[in-house]
Short mmCIF file of C-alpha atoms and ligand atoms in Angstrom, two decimals:
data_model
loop_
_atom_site.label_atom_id
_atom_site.label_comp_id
_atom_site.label_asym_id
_atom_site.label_seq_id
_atom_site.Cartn_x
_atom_site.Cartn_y
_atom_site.Cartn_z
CA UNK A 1 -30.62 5.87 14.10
CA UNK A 2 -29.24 3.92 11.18
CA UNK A 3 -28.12 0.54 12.39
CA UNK A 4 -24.83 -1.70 11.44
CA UNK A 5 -27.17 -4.56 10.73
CA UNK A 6 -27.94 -2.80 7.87
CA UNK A 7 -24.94 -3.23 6.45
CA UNK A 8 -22.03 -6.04 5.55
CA UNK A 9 -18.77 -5.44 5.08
CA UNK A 10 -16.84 -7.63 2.27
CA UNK A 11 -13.63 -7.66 0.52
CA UNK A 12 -11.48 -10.00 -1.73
CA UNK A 13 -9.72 -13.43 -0.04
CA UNK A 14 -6.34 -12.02 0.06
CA UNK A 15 -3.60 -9.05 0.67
CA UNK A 16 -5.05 -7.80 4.16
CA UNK A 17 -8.65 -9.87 4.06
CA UNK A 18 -8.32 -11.81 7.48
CA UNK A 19 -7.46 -8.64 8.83
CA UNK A 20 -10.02 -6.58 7.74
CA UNK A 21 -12.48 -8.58 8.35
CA UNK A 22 -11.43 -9.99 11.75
CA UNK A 23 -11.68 -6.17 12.46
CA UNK A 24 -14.86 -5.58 10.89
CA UNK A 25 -16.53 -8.86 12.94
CA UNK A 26 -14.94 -7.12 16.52
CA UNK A 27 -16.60 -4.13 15.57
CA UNK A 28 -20.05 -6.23 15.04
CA UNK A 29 -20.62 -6.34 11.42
CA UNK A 30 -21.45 -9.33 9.32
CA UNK A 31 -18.65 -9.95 6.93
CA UNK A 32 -18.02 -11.43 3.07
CA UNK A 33 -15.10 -13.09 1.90
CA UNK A 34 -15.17 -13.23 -2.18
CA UNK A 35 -12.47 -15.83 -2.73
CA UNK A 36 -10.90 -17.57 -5.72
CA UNK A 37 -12.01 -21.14 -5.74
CA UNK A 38 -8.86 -22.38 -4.61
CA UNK A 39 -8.12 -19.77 -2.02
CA UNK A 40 -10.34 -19.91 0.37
CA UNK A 41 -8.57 -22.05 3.16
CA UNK A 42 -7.54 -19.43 5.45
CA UNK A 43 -11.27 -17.92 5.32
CA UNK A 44 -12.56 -20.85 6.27
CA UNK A 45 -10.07 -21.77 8.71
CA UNK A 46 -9.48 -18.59 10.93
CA UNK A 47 -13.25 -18.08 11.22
CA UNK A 48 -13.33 -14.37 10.03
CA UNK A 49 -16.11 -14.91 6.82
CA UNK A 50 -19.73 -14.81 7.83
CA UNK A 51 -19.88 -16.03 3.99
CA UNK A 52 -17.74 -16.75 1.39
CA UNK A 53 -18.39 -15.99 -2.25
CA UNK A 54 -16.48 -18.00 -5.00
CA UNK A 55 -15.05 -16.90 -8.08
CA UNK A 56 -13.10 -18.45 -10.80
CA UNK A 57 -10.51 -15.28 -10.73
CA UNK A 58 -10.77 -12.01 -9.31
CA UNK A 59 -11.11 -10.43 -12.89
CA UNK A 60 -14.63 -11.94 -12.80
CA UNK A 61 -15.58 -9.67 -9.51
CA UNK A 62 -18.19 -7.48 -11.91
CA UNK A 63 -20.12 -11.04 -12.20
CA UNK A 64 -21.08 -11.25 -8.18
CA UNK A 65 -21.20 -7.62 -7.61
CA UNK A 66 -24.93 -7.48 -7.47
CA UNK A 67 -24.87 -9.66 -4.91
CA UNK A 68 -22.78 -7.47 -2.93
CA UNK A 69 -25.20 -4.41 -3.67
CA UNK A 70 -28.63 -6.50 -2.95
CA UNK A 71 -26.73 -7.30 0.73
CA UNK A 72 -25.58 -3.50 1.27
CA UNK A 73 -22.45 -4.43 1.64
CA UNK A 74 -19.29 -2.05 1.48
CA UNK A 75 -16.27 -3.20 -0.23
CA UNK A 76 -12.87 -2.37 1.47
CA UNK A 77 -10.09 -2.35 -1.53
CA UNK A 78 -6.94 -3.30 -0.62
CA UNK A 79 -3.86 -3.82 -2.42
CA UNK A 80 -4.80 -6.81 -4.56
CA UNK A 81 -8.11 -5.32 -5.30
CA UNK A 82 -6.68 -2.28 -6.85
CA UNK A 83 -3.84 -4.73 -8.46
CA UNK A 84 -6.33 -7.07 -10.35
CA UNK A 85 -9.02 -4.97 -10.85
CA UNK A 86 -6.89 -2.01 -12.32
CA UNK A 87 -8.21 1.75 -10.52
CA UNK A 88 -10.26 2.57 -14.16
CA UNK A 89 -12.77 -1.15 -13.19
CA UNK A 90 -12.38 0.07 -9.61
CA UNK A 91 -13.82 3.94 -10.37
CA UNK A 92 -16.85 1.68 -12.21
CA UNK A 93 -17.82 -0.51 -9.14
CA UNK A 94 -21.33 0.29 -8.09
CA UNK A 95 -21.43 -1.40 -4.85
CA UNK A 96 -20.51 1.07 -1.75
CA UNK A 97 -16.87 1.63 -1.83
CA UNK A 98 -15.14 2.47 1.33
CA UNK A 99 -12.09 5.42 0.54
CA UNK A 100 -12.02 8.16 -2.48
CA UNK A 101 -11.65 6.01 -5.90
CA UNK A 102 -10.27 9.20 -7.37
CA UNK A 103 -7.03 9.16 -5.69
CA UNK A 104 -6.06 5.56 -6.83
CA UNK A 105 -5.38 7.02 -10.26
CA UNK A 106 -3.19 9.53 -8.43
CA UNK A 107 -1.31 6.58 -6.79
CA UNK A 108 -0.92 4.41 -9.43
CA UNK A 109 0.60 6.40 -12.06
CA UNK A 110 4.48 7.29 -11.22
CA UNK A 111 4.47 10.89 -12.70
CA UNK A 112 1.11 11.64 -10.98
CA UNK A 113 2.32 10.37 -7.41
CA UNK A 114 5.30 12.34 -7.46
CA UNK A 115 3.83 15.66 -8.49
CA UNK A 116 0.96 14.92 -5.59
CA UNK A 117 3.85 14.05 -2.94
CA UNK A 118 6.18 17.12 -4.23
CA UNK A 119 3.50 19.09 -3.34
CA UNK A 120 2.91 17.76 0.27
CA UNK A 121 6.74 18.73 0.08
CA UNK A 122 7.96 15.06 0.52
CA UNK A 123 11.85 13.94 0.34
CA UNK A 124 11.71 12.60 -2.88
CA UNK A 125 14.59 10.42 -4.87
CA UNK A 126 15.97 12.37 -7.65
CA UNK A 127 14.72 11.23 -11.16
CA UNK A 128 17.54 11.22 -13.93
CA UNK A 129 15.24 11.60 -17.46
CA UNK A 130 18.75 10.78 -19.40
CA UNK A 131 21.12 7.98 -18.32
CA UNK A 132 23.93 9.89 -19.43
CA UNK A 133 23.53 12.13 -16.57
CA UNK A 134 23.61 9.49 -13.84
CA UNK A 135 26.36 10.75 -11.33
CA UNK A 136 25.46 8.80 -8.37
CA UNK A 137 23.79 4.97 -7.59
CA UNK A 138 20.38 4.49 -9.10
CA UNK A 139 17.84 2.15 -9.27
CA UNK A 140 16.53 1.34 -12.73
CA UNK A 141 12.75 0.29 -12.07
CA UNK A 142 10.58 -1.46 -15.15
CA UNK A 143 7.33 0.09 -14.90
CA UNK A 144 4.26 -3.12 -13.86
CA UNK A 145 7.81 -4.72 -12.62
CA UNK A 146 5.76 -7.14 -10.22
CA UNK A 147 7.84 -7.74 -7.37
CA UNK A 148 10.38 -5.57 -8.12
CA UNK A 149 11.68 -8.35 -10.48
CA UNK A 150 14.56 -6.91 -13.15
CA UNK A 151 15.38 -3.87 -11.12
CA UNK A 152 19.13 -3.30 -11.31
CA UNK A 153 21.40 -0.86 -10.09
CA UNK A 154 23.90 1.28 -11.33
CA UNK A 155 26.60 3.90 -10.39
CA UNK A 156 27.13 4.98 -13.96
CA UNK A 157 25.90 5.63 -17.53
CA UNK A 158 28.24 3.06 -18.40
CA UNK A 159 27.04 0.69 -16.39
CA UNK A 160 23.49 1.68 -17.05
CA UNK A 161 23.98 1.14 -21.04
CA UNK A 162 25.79 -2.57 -20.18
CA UNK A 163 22.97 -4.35 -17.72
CA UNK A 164 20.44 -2.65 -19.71
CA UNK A 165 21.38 -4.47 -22.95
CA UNK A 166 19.92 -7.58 -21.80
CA UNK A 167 16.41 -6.03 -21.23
CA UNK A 168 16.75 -4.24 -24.87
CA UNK A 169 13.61 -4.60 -26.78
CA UNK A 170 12.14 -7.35 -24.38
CA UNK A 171 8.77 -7.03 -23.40
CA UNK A 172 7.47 -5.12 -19.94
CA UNK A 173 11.26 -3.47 -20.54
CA UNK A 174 10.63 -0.96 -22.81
CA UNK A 175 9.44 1.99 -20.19
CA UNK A 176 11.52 2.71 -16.84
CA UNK A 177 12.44 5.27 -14.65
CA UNK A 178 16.04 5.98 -13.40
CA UNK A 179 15.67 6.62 -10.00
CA UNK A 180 18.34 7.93 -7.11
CA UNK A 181 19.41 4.80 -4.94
CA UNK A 182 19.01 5.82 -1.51
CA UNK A 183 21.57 4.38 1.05
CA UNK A 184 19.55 3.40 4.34
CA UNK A 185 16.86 1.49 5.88
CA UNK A 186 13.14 1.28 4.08
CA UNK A 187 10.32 2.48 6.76
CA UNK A 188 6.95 2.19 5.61
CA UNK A 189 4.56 4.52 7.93
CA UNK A 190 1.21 3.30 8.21
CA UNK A 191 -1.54 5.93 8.57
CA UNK A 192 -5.18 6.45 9.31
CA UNK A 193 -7.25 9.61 8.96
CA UNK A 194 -10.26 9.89 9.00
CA UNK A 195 -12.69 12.48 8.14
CA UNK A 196 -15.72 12.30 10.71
CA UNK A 197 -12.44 12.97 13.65
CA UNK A 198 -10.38 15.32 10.84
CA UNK A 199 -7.25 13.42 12.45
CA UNK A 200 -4.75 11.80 11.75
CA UNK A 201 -3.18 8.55 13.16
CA UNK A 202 -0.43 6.21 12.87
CA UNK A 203 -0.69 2.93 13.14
CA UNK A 204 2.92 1.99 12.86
CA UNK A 205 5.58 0.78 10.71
CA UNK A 206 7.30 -2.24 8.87
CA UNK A 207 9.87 -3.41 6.26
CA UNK A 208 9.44 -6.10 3.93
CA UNK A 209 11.28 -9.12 3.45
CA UNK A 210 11.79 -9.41 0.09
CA UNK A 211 13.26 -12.18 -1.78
CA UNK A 212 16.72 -12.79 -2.59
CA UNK A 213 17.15 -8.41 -1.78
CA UNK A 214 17.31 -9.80 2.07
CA UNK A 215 19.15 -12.84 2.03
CA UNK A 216 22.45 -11.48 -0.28
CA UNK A 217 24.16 -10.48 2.70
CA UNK A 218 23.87 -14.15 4.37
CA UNK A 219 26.72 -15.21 1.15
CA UNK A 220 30.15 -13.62 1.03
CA UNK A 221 30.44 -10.73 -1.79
CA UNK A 222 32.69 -13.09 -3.43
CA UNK A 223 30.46 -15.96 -3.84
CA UNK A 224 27.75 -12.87 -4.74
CA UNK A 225 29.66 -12.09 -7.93
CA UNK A 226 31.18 -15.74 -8.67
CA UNK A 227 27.41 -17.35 -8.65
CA UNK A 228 26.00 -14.06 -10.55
CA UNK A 229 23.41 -13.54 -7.62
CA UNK A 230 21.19 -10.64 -9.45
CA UNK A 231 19.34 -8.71 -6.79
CA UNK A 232 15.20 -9.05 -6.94
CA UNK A 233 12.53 -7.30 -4.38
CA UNK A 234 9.57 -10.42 -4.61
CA UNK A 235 7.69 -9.45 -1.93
CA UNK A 236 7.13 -12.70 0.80
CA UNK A 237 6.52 -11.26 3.99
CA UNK A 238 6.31 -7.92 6.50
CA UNK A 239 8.56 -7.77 9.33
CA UNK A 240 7.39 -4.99 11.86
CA UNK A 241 9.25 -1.80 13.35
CA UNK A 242 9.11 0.87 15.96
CA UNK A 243 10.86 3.96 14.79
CA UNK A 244 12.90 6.45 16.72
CA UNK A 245 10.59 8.05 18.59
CA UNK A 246 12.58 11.38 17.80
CA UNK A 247 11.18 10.73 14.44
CA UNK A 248 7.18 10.43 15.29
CA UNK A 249 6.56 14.72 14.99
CA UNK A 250 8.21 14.19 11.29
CA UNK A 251 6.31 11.36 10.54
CA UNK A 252 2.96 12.79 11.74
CA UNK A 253 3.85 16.09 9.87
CA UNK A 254 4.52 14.65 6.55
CA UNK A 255 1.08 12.30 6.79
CA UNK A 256 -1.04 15.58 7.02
CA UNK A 257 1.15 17.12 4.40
CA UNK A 258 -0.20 14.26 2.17
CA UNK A 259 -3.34 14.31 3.23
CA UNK A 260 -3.96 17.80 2.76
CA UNK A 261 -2.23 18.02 -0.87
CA UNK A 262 -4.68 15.36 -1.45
CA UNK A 263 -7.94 17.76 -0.90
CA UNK A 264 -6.74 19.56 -4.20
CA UNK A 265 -6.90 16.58 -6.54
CA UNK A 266 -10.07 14.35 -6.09
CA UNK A 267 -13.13 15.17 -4.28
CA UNK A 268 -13.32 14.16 -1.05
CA UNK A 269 -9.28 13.71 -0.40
CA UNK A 270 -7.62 10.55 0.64
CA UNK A 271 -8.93 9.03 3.87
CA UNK A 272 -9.13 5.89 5.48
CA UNK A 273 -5.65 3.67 5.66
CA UNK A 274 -3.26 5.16 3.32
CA UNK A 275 1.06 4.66 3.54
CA UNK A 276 4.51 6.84 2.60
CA UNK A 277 6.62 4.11 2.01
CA UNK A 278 10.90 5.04 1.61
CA UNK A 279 14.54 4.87 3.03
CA UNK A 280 15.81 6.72 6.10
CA UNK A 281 20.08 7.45 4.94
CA UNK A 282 22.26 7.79 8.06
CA UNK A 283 21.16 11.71 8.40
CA UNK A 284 18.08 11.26 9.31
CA UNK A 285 16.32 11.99 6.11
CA UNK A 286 13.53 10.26 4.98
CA UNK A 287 13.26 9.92 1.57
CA UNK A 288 9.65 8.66 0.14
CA UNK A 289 9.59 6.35 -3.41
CA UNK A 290 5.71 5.60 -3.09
CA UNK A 291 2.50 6.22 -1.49
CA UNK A 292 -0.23 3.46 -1.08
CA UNK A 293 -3.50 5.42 -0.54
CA UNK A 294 -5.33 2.21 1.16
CA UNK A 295 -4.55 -0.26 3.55
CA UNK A 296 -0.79 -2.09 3.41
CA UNK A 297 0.10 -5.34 4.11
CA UNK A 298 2.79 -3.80 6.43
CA UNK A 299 0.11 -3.37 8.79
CA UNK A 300 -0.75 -7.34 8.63
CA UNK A 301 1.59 -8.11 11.62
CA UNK A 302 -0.82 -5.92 13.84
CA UNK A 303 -4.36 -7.87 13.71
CA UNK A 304 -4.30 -7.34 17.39
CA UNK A 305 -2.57 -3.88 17.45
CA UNK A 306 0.53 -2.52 17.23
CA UNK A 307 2.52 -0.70 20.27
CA UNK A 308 1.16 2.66 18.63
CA UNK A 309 -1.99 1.38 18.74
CA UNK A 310 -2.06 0.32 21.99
CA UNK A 311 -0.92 3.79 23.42
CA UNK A 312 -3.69 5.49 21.69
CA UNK A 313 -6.41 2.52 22.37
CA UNK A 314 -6.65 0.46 25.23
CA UNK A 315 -7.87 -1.98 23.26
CA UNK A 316 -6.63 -4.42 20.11
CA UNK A 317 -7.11 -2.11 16.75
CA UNK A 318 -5.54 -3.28 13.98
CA UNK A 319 -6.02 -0.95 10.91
CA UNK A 320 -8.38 -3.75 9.48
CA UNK A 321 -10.46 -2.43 13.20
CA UNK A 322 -9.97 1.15 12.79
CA UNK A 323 -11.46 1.16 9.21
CA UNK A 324 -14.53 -0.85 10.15
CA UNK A 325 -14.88 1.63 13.76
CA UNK A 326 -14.81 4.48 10.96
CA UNK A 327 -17.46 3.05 9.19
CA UNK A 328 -19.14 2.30 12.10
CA UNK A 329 -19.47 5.86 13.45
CA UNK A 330 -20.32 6.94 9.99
CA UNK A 331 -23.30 4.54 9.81
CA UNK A 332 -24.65 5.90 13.57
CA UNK A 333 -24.30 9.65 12.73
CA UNK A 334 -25.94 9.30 9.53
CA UNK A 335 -23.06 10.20 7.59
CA UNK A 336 -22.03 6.96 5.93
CA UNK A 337 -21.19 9.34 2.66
CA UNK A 338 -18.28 10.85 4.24
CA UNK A 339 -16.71 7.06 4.34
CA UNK A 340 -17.42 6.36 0.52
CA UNK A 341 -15.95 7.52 -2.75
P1 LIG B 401 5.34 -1.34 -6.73
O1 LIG B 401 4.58 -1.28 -5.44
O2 LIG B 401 5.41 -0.05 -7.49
O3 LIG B 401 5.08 -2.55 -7.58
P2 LIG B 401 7.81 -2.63 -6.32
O4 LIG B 401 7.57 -3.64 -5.28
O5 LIG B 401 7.91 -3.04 -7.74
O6 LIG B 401 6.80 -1.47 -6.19
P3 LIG B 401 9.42 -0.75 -4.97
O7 LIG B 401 8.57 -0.94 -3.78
O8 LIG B 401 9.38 0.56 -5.64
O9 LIG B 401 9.14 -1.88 -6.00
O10 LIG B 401 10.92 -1.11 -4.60
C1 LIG B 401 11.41 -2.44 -4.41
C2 LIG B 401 12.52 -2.43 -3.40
O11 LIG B 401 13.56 -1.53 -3.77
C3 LIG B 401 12.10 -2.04 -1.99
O12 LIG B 401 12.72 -2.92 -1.09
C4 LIG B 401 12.68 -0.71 -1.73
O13 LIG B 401 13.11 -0.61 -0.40
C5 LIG B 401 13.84 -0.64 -2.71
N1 LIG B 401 13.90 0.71 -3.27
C6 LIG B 401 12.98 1.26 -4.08
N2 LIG B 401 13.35 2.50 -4.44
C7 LIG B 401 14.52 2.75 -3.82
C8 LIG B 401 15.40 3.86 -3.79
N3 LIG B 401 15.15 4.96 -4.49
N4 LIG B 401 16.52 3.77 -3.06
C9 LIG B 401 16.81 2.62 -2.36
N5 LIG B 401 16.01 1.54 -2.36
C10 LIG B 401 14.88 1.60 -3.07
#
């Protein structure tokens, strides 16, 4: 029987790395951390790296990758590893890969994603091509906005044509897409599936805490206008959630909606961690504005399990745990293809 000695599990020093590889140590594997020079405190300090591997940026991943490949080690992307590297580097990586590398291109391009997620028949946010036909709020979202920086809103094309003047002809401004602005709470579902069990699992949920979108309401609308506060998303932290539990059969249905859409567009499907992020509005509907098909920082709060977790395991599994325990199984039934893409 193959053995998990044989094989290391690494990923980059940052988005969901202590996780991942705090899981992958639980679940007995050896473990690299490839860290920017000046990043690799929290590596070091909370003990999860059995080695760390330093590099200038994480552009400059290509240059250590043999070492990953001469140590059989299988990289787990994550957010920031599909953000720096860009999915066309990631579909050239050599080293194992853990998840399919053809759905990140599906993910990361907005008209792609929304055809995929139309097809799982997923609550989407209506799209206005012209701004002349807005007739409701929208959000207008840059496209590579990082941090949802320069989003505005707007109820109409009026209003649309007046805050957009300022971005006119700047740069990163030029492409955008008018979307519906939903009216609720954001939910983002956190799910695992995995193909040696052919089930799927969630893990749980979170909302972000975004800077200054959840601090506005801590100043009087007044002072909101008088001051000019302009509303930005920068991402800064994860703040978890249990959901209705009337909700869970929807939730679990529109996860293997996604998942099985998926089968028709790469080889091999999305597996592993994967997450429908959107707004619930006061009626129950829950509308989806993006998928992440790998592991979320959402799911960071839960390194020792989350209460959905824990009714399913008796035992701490963060998502970081479940992805290594899928690799795991993989490696001792001599299947370890059906974990890589
Ligand atoms: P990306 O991951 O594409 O870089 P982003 O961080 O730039 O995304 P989004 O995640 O799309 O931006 O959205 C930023 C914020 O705006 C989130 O807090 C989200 O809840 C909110 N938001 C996005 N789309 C909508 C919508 N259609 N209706 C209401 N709120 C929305």
């Amino acid at each position: 029987m193959a053995n998990i000695s044989d094989y290391k599990i690494a990923t980059l020093g940052s988005h969901t790395a202590l996780q991942i590889l705090k899981g992958a140590k639980d679940e007995g594997f050896e473990t690299i951390c490839i860290c920017q020079k000046d990043k690799k405190r929290p590596y070091e300090s909370y003990g999860v790296a059995d080695q760390i591997i330093e590099i200038d940026a994480f552009k400059d991943f290509f240059k250590i990758e043999q070492q990953l490949i001469d140590q059989n080690a299988i990289i787990i992307p994550h957010g920031s590893f599909v953000a720096y590297l860009g999915h066309e580097k990631v579909s050239q990586i050599k080293a194992m890969h853990y998840g399919t590398k053809g759905i990140l291109e599906w993910e990361s391009d907005r008209s792609k994603e929304r055809e995929w997620l139309l097809d799982a028949d997923i609550k989407l946010p209506k799209i206005f091509d012209n701004p002349e036909d807005i007739d409701r709020p929208v959000i207008i979202k840059f496209h590579g906005a990082l941090g949802g920086k320069g989003y505005f809103i707007a109820n109409t094309p009026e209003e649309f044509h007046s805050k957009y003047k300022k971005y006119e002809g700047t740069e990163g401004h030029e492409e955008f897409v008018i979307q519906e602005y939903i009216v609720g709470v954001p939910v983002y579902t956190h799910y695992f599936y995995s193909r040696l069990t052919g089930e799927l699992e969630i893990m749980g949920f979170d909302k972000r805490y975004e800077s200054n979108a959840d601090s506005i309401g801590r100043v009087a609308a007044k002072d909101q206008v008088d001051v000019g506060i302009e509303t930005t998303y920068t991402i800064t932290g994860n703040v978890p959630i249990v959901l209705r539990e009337s909700l869970l059969p929807q939730a679990f249905e529109m996860g293997d909606r996604v998942v099985e859409a998926s089968q028709k567009l790469a080889d091999g499907g999305l597996f592993g961690p994967f997450c429908l992020e959107g707004i619930i509005d006061p009626m129950l509907n829950y509308y989806v504005f993006e998928i992440s098909a790998r592991i979320v920082a959402g799911t960071n709060p839960y390194v020792h399990g989350s209460p959905y977790t824990w009714l399913r395991y008796d035992e701490p599994m963060s998502t970081g745990r479940r992805l290594a325990r899928d690799i795991k199984m993989a490696i001792e039934q001599n299947q370890i293809e059906k974990v890589l893409g």
